[in-house]
Coordinates of C-alpha atoms and ligand atoms in Angstrom, one line a residue:
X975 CA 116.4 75.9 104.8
X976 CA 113.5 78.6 104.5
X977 CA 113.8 82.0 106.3
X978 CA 110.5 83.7 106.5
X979 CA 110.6 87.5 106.2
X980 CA 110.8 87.9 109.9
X981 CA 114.1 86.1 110.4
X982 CA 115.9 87.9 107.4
X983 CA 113.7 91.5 107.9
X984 CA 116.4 93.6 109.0
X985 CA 120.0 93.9 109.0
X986 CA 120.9 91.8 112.5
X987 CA 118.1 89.3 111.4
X988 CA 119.9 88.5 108.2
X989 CA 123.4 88.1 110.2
X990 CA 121.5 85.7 112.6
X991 CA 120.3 83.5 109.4
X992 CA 123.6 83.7 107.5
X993 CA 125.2 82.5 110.8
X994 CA 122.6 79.6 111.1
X995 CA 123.2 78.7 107.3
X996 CA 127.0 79.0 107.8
X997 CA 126.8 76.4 110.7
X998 CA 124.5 74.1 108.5
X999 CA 127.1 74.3 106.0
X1000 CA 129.5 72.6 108.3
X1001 CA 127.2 69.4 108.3
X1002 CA 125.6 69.8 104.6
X1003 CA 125.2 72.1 101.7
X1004 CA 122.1 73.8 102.6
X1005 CA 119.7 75.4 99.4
X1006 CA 118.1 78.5 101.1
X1007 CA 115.0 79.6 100.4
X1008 CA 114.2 82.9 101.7
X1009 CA 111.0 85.3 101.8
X1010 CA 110.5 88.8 101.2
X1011 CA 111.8 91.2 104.2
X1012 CA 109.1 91.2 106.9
X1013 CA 106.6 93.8 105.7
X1014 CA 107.5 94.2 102.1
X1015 CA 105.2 92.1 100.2
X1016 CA 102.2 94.0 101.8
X1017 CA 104.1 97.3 100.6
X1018 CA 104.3 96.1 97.0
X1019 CA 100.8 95.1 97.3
X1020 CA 99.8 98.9 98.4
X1021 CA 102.0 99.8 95.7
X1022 CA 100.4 97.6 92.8
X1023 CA 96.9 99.0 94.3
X1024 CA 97.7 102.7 94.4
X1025 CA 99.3 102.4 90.7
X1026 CA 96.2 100.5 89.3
X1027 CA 94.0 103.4 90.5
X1028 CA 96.4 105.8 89.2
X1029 CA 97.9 107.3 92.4
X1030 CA 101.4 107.5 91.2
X1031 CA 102.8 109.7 93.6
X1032 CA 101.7 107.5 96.4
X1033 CA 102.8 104.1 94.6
X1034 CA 105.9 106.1 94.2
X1035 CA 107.1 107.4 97.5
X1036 CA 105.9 103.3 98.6
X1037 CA 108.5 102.1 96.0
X1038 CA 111.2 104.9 97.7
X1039 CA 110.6 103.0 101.2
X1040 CA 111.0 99.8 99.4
X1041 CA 114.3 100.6 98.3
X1042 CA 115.6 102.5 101.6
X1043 CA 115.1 99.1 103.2
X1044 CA 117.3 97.5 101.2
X1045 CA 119.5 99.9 100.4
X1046 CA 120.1 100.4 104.3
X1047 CA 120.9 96.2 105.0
X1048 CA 123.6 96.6 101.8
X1049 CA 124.9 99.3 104.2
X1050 CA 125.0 97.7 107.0
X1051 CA 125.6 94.4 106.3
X1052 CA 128.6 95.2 103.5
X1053 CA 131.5 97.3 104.6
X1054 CA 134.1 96.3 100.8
X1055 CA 133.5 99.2 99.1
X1056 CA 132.8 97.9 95.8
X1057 CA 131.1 95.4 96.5
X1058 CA 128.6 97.8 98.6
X1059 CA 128.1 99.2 94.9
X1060 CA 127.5 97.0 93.3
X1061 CA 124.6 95.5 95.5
X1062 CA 123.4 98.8 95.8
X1063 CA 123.2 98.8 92.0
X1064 CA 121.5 95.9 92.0
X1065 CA 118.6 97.2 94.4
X1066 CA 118.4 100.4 92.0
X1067 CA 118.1 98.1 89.2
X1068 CA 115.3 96.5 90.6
X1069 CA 113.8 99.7 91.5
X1070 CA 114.0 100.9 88.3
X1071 CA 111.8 97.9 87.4
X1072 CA 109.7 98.4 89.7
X1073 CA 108.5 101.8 89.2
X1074 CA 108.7 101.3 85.1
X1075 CA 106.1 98.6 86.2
X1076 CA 104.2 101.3 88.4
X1077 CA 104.1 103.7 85.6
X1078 CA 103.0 101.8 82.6
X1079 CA 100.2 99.6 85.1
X1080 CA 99.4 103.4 85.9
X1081 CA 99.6 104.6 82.1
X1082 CA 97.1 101.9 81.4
X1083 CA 95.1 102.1 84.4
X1084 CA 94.2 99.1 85.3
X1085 CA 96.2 96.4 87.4
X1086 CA 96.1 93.0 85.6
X1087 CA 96.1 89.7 87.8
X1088 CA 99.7 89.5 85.7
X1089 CA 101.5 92.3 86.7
X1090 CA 99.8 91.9 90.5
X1091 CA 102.6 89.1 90.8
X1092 CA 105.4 90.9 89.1
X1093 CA 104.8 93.7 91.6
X1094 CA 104.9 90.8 94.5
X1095 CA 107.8 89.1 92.8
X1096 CA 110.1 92.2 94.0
X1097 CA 110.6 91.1 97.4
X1098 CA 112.2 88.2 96.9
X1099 CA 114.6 89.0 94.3
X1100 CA 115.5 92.0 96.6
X1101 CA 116.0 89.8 100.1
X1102 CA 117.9 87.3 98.4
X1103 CA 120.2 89.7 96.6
X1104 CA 121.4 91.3 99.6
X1105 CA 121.4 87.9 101.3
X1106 CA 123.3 86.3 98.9
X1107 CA 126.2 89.4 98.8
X1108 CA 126.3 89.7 102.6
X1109 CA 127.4 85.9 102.8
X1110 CA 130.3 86.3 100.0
X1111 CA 131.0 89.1 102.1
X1112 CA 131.4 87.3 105.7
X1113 CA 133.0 84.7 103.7
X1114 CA 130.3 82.0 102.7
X1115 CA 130.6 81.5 99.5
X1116 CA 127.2 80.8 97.2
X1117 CA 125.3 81.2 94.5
X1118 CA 122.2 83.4 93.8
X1119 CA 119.8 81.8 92.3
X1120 CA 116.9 82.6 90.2
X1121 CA 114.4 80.0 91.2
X1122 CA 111.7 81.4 87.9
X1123 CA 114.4 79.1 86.0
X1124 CA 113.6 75.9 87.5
X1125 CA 109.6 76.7 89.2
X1126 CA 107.6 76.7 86.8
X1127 CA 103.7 76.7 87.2
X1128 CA 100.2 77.4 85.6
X1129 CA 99.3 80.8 84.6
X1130 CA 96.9 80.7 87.8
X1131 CA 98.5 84.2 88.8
X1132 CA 98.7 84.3 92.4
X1133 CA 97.6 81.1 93.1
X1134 CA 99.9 79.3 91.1
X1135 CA 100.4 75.8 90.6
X1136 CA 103.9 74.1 89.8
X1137 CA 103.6 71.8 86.9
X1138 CA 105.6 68.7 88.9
X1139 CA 107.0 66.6 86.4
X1140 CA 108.9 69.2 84.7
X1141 CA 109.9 71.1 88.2
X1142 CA 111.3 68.4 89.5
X1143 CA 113.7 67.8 86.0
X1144 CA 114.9 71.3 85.9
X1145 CA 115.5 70.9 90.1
X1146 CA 117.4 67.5 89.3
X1147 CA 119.0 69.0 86.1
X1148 CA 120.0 72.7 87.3
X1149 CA 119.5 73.1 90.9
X1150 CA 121.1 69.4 92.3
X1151 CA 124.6 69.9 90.3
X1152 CA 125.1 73.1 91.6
X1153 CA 124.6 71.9 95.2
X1154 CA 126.6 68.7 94.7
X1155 CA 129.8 70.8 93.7
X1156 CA 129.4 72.1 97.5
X1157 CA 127.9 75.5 96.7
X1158 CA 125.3 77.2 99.3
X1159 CA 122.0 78.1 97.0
X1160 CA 120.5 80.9 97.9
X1161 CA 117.1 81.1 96.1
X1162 CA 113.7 83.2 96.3
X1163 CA 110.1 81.2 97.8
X1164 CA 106.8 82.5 96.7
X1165 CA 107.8 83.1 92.9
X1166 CA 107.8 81.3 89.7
X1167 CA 107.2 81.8 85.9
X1168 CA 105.0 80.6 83.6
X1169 CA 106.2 78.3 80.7
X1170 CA 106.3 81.6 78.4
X1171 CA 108.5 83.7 81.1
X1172 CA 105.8 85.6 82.8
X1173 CA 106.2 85.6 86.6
X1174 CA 103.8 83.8 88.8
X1175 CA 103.4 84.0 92.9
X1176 CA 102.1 80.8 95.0
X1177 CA 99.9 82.3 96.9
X1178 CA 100.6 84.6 100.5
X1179 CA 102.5 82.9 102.8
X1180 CA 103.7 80.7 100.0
X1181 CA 107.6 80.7 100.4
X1182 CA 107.0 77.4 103.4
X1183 CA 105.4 75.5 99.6
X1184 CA 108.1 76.6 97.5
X1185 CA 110.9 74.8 100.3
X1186 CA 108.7 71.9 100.7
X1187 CA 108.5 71.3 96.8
X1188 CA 112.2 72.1 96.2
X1189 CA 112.9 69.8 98.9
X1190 CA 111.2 66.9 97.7
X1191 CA 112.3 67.4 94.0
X1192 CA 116.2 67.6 95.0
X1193 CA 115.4 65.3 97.3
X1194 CA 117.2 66.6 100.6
X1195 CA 117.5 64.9 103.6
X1196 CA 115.5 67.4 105.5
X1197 CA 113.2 70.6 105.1
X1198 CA 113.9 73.3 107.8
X1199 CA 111.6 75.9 108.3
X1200 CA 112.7 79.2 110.4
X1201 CA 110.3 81.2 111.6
X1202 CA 110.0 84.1 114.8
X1203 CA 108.8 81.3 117.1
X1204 CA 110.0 78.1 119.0
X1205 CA 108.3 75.7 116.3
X1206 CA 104.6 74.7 116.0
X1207 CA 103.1 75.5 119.2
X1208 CA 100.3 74.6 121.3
X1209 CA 98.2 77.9 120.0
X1210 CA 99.3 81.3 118.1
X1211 CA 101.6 82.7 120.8
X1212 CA 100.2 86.2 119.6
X1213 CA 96.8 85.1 121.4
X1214 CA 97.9 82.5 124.4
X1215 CA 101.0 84.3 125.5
X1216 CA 101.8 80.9 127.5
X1217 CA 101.2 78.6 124.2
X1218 CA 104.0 75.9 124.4
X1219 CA 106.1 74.5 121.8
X1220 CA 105.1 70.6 120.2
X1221 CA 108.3 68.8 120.1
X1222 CA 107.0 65.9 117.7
X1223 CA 103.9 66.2 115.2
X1224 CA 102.6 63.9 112.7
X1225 CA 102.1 65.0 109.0
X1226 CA 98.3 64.5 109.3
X1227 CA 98.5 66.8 112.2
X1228 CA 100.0 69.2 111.0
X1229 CA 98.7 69.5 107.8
X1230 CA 95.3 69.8 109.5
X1231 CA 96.7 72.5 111.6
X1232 CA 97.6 74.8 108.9
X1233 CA 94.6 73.8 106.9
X1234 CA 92.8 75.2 110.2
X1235 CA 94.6 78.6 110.3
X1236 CA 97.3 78.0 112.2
X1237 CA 99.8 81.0 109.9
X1238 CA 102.7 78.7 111.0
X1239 CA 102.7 76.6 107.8
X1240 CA 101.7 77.6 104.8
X1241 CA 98.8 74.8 104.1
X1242 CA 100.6 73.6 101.0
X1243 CA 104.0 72.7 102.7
X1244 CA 103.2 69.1 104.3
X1245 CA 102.0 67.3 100.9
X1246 CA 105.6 67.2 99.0
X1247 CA 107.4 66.5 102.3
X1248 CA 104.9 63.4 102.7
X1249 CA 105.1 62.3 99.8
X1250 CA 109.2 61.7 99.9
X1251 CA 108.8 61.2 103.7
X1252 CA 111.1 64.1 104.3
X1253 CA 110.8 65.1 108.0
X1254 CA 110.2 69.3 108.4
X1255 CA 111.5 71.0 111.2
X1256 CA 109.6 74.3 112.3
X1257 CA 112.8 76.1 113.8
X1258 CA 113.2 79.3 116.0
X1259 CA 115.9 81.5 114.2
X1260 CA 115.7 84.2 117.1
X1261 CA 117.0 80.7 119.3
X1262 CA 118.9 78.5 117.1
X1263 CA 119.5 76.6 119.8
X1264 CA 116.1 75.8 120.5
X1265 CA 114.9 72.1 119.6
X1266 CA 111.6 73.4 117.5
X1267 CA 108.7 70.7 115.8
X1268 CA 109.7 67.9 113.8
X1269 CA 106.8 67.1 111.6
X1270 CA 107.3 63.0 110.2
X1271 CA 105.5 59.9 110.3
X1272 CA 108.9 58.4 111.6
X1273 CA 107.7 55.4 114.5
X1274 CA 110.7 55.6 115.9
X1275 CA 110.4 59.4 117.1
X1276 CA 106.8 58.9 117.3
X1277 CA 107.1 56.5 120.2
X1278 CA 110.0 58.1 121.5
X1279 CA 107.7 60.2 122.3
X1280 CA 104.6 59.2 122.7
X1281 CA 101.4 61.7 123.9
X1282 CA 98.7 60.6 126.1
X1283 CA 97.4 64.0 126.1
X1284 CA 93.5 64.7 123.9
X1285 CA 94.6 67.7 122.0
X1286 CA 98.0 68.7 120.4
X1287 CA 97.2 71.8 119.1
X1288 CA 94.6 74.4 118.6
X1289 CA 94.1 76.8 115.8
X1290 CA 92.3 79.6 114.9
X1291 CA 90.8 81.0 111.8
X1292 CA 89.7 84.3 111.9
X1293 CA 88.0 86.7 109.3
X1294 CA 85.2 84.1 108.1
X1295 CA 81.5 84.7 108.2
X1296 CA 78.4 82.3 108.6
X1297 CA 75.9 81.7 105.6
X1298 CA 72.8 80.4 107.0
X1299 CA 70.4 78.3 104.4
X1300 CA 67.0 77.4 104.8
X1301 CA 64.4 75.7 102.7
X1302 CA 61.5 73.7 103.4
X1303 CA 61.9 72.5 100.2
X1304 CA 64.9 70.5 101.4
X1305 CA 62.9 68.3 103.4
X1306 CA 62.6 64.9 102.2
X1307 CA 64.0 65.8 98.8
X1308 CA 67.4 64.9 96.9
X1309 CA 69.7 66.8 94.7
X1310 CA 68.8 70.1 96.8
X1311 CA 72.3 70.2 98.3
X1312 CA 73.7 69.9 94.8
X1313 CA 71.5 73.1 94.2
X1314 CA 73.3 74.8 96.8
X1315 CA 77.3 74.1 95.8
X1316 CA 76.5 74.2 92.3
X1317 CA 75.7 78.2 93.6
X1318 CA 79.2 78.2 95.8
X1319 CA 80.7 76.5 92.7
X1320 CA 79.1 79.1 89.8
X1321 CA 80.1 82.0 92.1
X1322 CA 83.8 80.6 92.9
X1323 CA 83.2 80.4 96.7
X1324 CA 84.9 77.6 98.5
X1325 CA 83.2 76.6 101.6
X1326 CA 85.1 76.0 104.8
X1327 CA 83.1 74.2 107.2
X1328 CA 79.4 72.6 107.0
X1329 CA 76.5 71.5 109.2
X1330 CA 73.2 70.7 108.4
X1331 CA 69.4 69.8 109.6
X1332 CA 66.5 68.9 107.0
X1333 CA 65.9 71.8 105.9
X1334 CA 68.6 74.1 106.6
X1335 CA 72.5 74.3 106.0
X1336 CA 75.0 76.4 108.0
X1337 CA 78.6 77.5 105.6
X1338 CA 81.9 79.0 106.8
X1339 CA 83.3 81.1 103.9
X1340 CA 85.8 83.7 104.0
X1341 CA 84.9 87.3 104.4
X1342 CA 87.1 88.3 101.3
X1343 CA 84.7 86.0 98.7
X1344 CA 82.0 87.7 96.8
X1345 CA 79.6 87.8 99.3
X1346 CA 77.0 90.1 97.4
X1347 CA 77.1 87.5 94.5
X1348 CA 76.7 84.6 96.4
X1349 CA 73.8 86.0 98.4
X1350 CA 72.0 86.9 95.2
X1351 CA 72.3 84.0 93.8
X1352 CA 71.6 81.6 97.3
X1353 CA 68.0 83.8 97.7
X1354 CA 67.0 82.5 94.4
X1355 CA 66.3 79.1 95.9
X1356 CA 66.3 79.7 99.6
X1357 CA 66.0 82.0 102.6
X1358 CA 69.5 83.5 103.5
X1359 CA 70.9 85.2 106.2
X1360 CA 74.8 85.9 107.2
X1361 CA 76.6 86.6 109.9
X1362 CA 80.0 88.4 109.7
X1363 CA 83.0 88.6 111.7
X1364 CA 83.1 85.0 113.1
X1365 CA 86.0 82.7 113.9
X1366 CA 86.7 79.2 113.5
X1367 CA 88.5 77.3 116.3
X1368 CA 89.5 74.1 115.9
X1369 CA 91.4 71.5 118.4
X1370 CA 93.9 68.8 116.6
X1371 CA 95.4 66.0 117.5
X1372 CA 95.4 62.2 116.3
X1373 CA 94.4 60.7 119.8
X1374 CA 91.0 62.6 119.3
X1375 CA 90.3 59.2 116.5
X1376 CA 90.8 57.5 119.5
X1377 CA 89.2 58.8 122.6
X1378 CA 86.2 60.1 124.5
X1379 CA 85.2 62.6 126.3
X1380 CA 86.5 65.4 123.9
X1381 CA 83.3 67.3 123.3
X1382 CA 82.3 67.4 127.0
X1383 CA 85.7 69.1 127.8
X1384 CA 85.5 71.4 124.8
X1385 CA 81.8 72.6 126.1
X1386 CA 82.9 73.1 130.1
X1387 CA 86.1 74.9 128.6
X1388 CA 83.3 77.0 126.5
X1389 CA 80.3 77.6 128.6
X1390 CA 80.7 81.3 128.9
X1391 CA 80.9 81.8 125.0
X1392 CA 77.8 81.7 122.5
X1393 CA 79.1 78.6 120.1
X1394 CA 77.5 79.2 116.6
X1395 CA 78.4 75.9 114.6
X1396 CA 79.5 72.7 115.3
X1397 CA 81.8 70.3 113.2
X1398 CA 84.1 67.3 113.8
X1399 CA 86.4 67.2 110.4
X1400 CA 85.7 63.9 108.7
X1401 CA 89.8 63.1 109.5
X1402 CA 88.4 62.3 112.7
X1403 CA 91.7 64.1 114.7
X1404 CA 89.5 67.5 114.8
X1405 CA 86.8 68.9 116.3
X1406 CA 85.9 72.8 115.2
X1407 CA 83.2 75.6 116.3
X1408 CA 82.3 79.0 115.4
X1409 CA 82.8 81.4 117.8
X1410 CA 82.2 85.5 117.3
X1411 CA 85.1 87.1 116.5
X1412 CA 84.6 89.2 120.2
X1413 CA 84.9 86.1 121.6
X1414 CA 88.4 84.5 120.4
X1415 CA 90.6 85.6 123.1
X1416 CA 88.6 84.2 125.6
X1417 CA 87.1 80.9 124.3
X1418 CA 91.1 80.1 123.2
X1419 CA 92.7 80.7 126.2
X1420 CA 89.9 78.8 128.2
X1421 CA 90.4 75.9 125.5
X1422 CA 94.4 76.1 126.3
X1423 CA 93.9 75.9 130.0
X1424 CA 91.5 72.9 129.7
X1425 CA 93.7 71.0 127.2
X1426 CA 97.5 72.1 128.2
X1427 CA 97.7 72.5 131.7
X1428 CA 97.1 69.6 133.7
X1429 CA 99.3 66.1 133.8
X1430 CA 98.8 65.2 130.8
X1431 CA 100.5 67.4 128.9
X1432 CA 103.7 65.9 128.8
X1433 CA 107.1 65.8 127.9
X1434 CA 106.5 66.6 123.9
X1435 CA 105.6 70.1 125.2
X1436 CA 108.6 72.9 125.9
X1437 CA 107.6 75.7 128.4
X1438 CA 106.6 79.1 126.8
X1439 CA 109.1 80.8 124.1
X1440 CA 109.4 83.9 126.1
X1441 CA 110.7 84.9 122.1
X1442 CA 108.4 88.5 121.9
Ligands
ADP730 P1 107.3 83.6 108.6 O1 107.4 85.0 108.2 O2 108.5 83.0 109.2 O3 106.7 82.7 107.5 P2 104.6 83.7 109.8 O4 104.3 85.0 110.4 O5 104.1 83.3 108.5 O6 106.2 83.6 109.8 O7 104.3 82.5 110.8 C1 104.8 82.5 112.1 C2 103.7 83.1 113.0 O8 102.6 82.1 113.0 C3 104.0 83.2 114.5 O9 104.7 84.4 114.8 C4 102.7 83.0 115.2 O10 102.2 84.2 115.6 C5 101.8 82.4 114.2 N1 101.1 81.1 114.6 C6 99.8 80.8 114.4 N2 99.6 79.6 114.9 C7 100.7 79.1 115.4 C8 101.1 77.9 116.1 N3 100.2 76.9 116.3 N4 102.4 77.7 116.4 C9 103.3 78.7 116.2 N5 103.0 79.8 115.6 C10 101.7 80.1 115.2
LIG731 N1 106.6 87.1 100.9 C1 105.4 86.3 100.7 C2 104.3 86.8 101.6 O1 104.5 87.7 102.4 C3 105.7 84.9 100.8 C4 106.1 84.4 102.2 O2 106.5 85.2 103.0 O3 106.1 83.2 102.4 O4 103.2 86.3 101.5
MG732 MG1 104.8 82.3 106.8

């Protein structure tokens, strides 16, 4: 079971998920995997920033915010009076970490890629800490857990990778018994260590990966994942207000979704769960009692219930910008396009989406890559221009292998917005377009109301969360 830092972020949040746990216990011994408090990994990432360019007071007075937040849910949520203490000590403790780290990263002044992730690895330890008292206290018992013991990956700091073989031993040798004797685990997502002990992060959003692994190492019957919204829905409730909750998904789909932006899932999360064919459920901890998305290649709930609807699903990417190529030397001859990743590979730039003509090529890359390198280096051998603040939107769903008519309902849905690229995934169950980032509201919700509001759209749907 995975809380993400909204459904554990303050002090009735984390009653609301301890209650959930509590009633999985009932059925089976649940490992937890919990994020950082909403918020708080973006405020140890100011923190790390301010302290690398040596503004201590500010990295300071972040770290005093840090632990208020905490030390108010040990408050709330833990009346026994020794007890509160202790937790409370436990918080200072890693307080007292933390700004030892801000001082000597400040000392030194500079902010290394390895203490980056020891600054992000505070969140964790700190939600799951008070998590795991405020259950002994309303009488759950359980274990804390620190998952650095058993995840351990590559010294890709911030991006790290689990080495699999040896996870999954120190998950069957350490983790498993513990859960077998009928304890409730209550672990941290997002962090591991490197062989050598230095703590490594999986990358934002990465506490959905670090469930999905754990799940398939132990392996459990089912992978849970609660979040602040009624399950995978039709589109980000935050842009269609109306978006509607997918009862039943397929692992291709929704691996494709979050590959496509959609922040439900963390991209990483559907491989291990595949793999073991472990079904996921996306899971609405603000309304437990809502049925969420089950994600599994199952025929049997697949048929149950089947869609005749085109689209499933339809995510957006925002913050990407357009590199436009062109060359007439491309015309006619081979091993140009080579020339031009060999550039996106020398400059470390991965490339999102691609369309091409004879002699030019369009690229999606992220706004946040070294843009000024790449261009340098992309004039060498070709005109260049860019275009910045675009969006990608892309529809999913596996009856688009399947049927026509797709692209002429995209382009009614769209004939008020300026489309600048064109692409249909080579996985055949998506069709994406670049849109300006002006025009994402409107294109979207124009898309949703061609795609989810007619007949079709049937019983696999629930009405709108209504959960903001
Ligand atoms: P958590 O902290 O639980 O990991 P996230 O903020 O990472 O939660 O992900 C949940 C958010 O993802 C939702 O609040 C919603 O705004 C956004 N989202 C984007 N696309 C979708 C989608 N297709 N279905 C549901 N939520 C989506
Ligand atoms: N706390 C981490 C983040 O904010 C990981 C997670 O929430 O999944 O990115
Ligand atoms: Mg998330």
């Amino acid at each position: 079971m995975k809380f993400g830092g909204t459904s554990i972020g303050t002090a009735s949040a984390m009653k609301r998920a301890m209650q959930i746990v509590a009633g999985e216990k009932e059925k089976n011994v649940p490992l937890v995997v919990l994020s950082a408090c909403s918020g708080i990994t973006n405020r140890l990432i100011q923190i790390a920033e301010a302290a690398g360019e040596s503004r201590l007071d500010e990295a300071m007075a972040l770290s005093g915010e840090v632990r208020e937040h905490h030390r108010v849910l040990a408050d709330v949520l833990i009346n026994d009076e020794a007890r509160r203490k202790a937790v409370v000590e436990k918080v200072e403790m890693y307080i007292t970490e933390l700004d030892m780290l801000i001082k000597g990263v400040d000392i030194v002044g500079e902010l290394t890629a390895r203490s980056f992730d020891t600054f992000c690895s505070f969140g964790e330890l700190l939600s799951t800490t008070v998590f795991s008292e405020a259950m002994l206290e309303a009488g759950h018992e359980n274990v804390w857990f620190d998952i650095r013991k058993v995840m351990i990956t590559d010294d890709n700091f911030s991006i790290a990778r689990p080495l699999e073989d040896l996870c999954e031993k120190n998950v069957k040798n350490v983790l498993k018994p513990l859960l077998e004797c009928g304890k409730i685990v209550v672990t941290q997502g997002f962090i591991g260590s490197t062989r050598d002990g230095k703590t490594t992060t999986l990358g934002r959003g990465g506490s959905d990966f670090t469930a999905a692994l754990l799940g398939a190492w132990l392996p459990s019957d089912e992978i849970q994942i609660w979040t602040d919204v009624n399950g995978v829905m039709t589109c980000d409730p935050r842009i269609v207000p109306d978006a509607r909750s997918i009862r039943v998904m397929t692992f291709t789909e929704a691996a494709e979704l979050s590959y496509l932006g959609a922040k439900v899932l963390h991209p990483d999360t559907i491989a291990p769960a595949v793999k073991q064919n472990i079904p996921v459920y996306v899971l609405n901890s603000l309304h437990p009692e809502a049925k969420g998305t089950v994600i599994t290649n199952d025929p049997a709930i697949l048929e149950g219930m089947s869609y005749g609807g085109l689209v499933k699903s339809i995510a957006v990417k925002k913050g990407q910008c357009i590199i436009n190529f062109r060359s007439n030397r491309m015309l006619g001859r081979h091993g140009f396009m080579a020339d031009i990743f060999n550039v996106f590979a020398r400059v470390g730039v991965s490339v999102e989406m691609i369309s091409t003509s004879e002699v030019s090529v369009s690229l999606t890359v992220s706004e946040l890559a070294s843009l000024e390198e790449l261009l340098t280096e992309l004039k060498k051998i070709g005109e260049v221009e860019i275009e910045l603040d675009v969006a990608t939107i892309s529809v999913v769903g596996d009856n688009l292998r399947t049927s026509k008519g797709v692209a002429g309902r995209i382009f009614s849905a769209m004939k008020d917005v300026n489309i600048r690229m064109i692409s249909q995934g080579a996985s055949e169950i998506n069709v994406g377009f670049v849109v300006e980032g002006e025009d994402v509201p409107k294109a979207v919700q124009n898309l949703h109301h061609e795609f989810f509001s007619g007949s079709e759209s049937s019983g696999i749907f629930e009405e709108p969360a209504n959960t903001r």
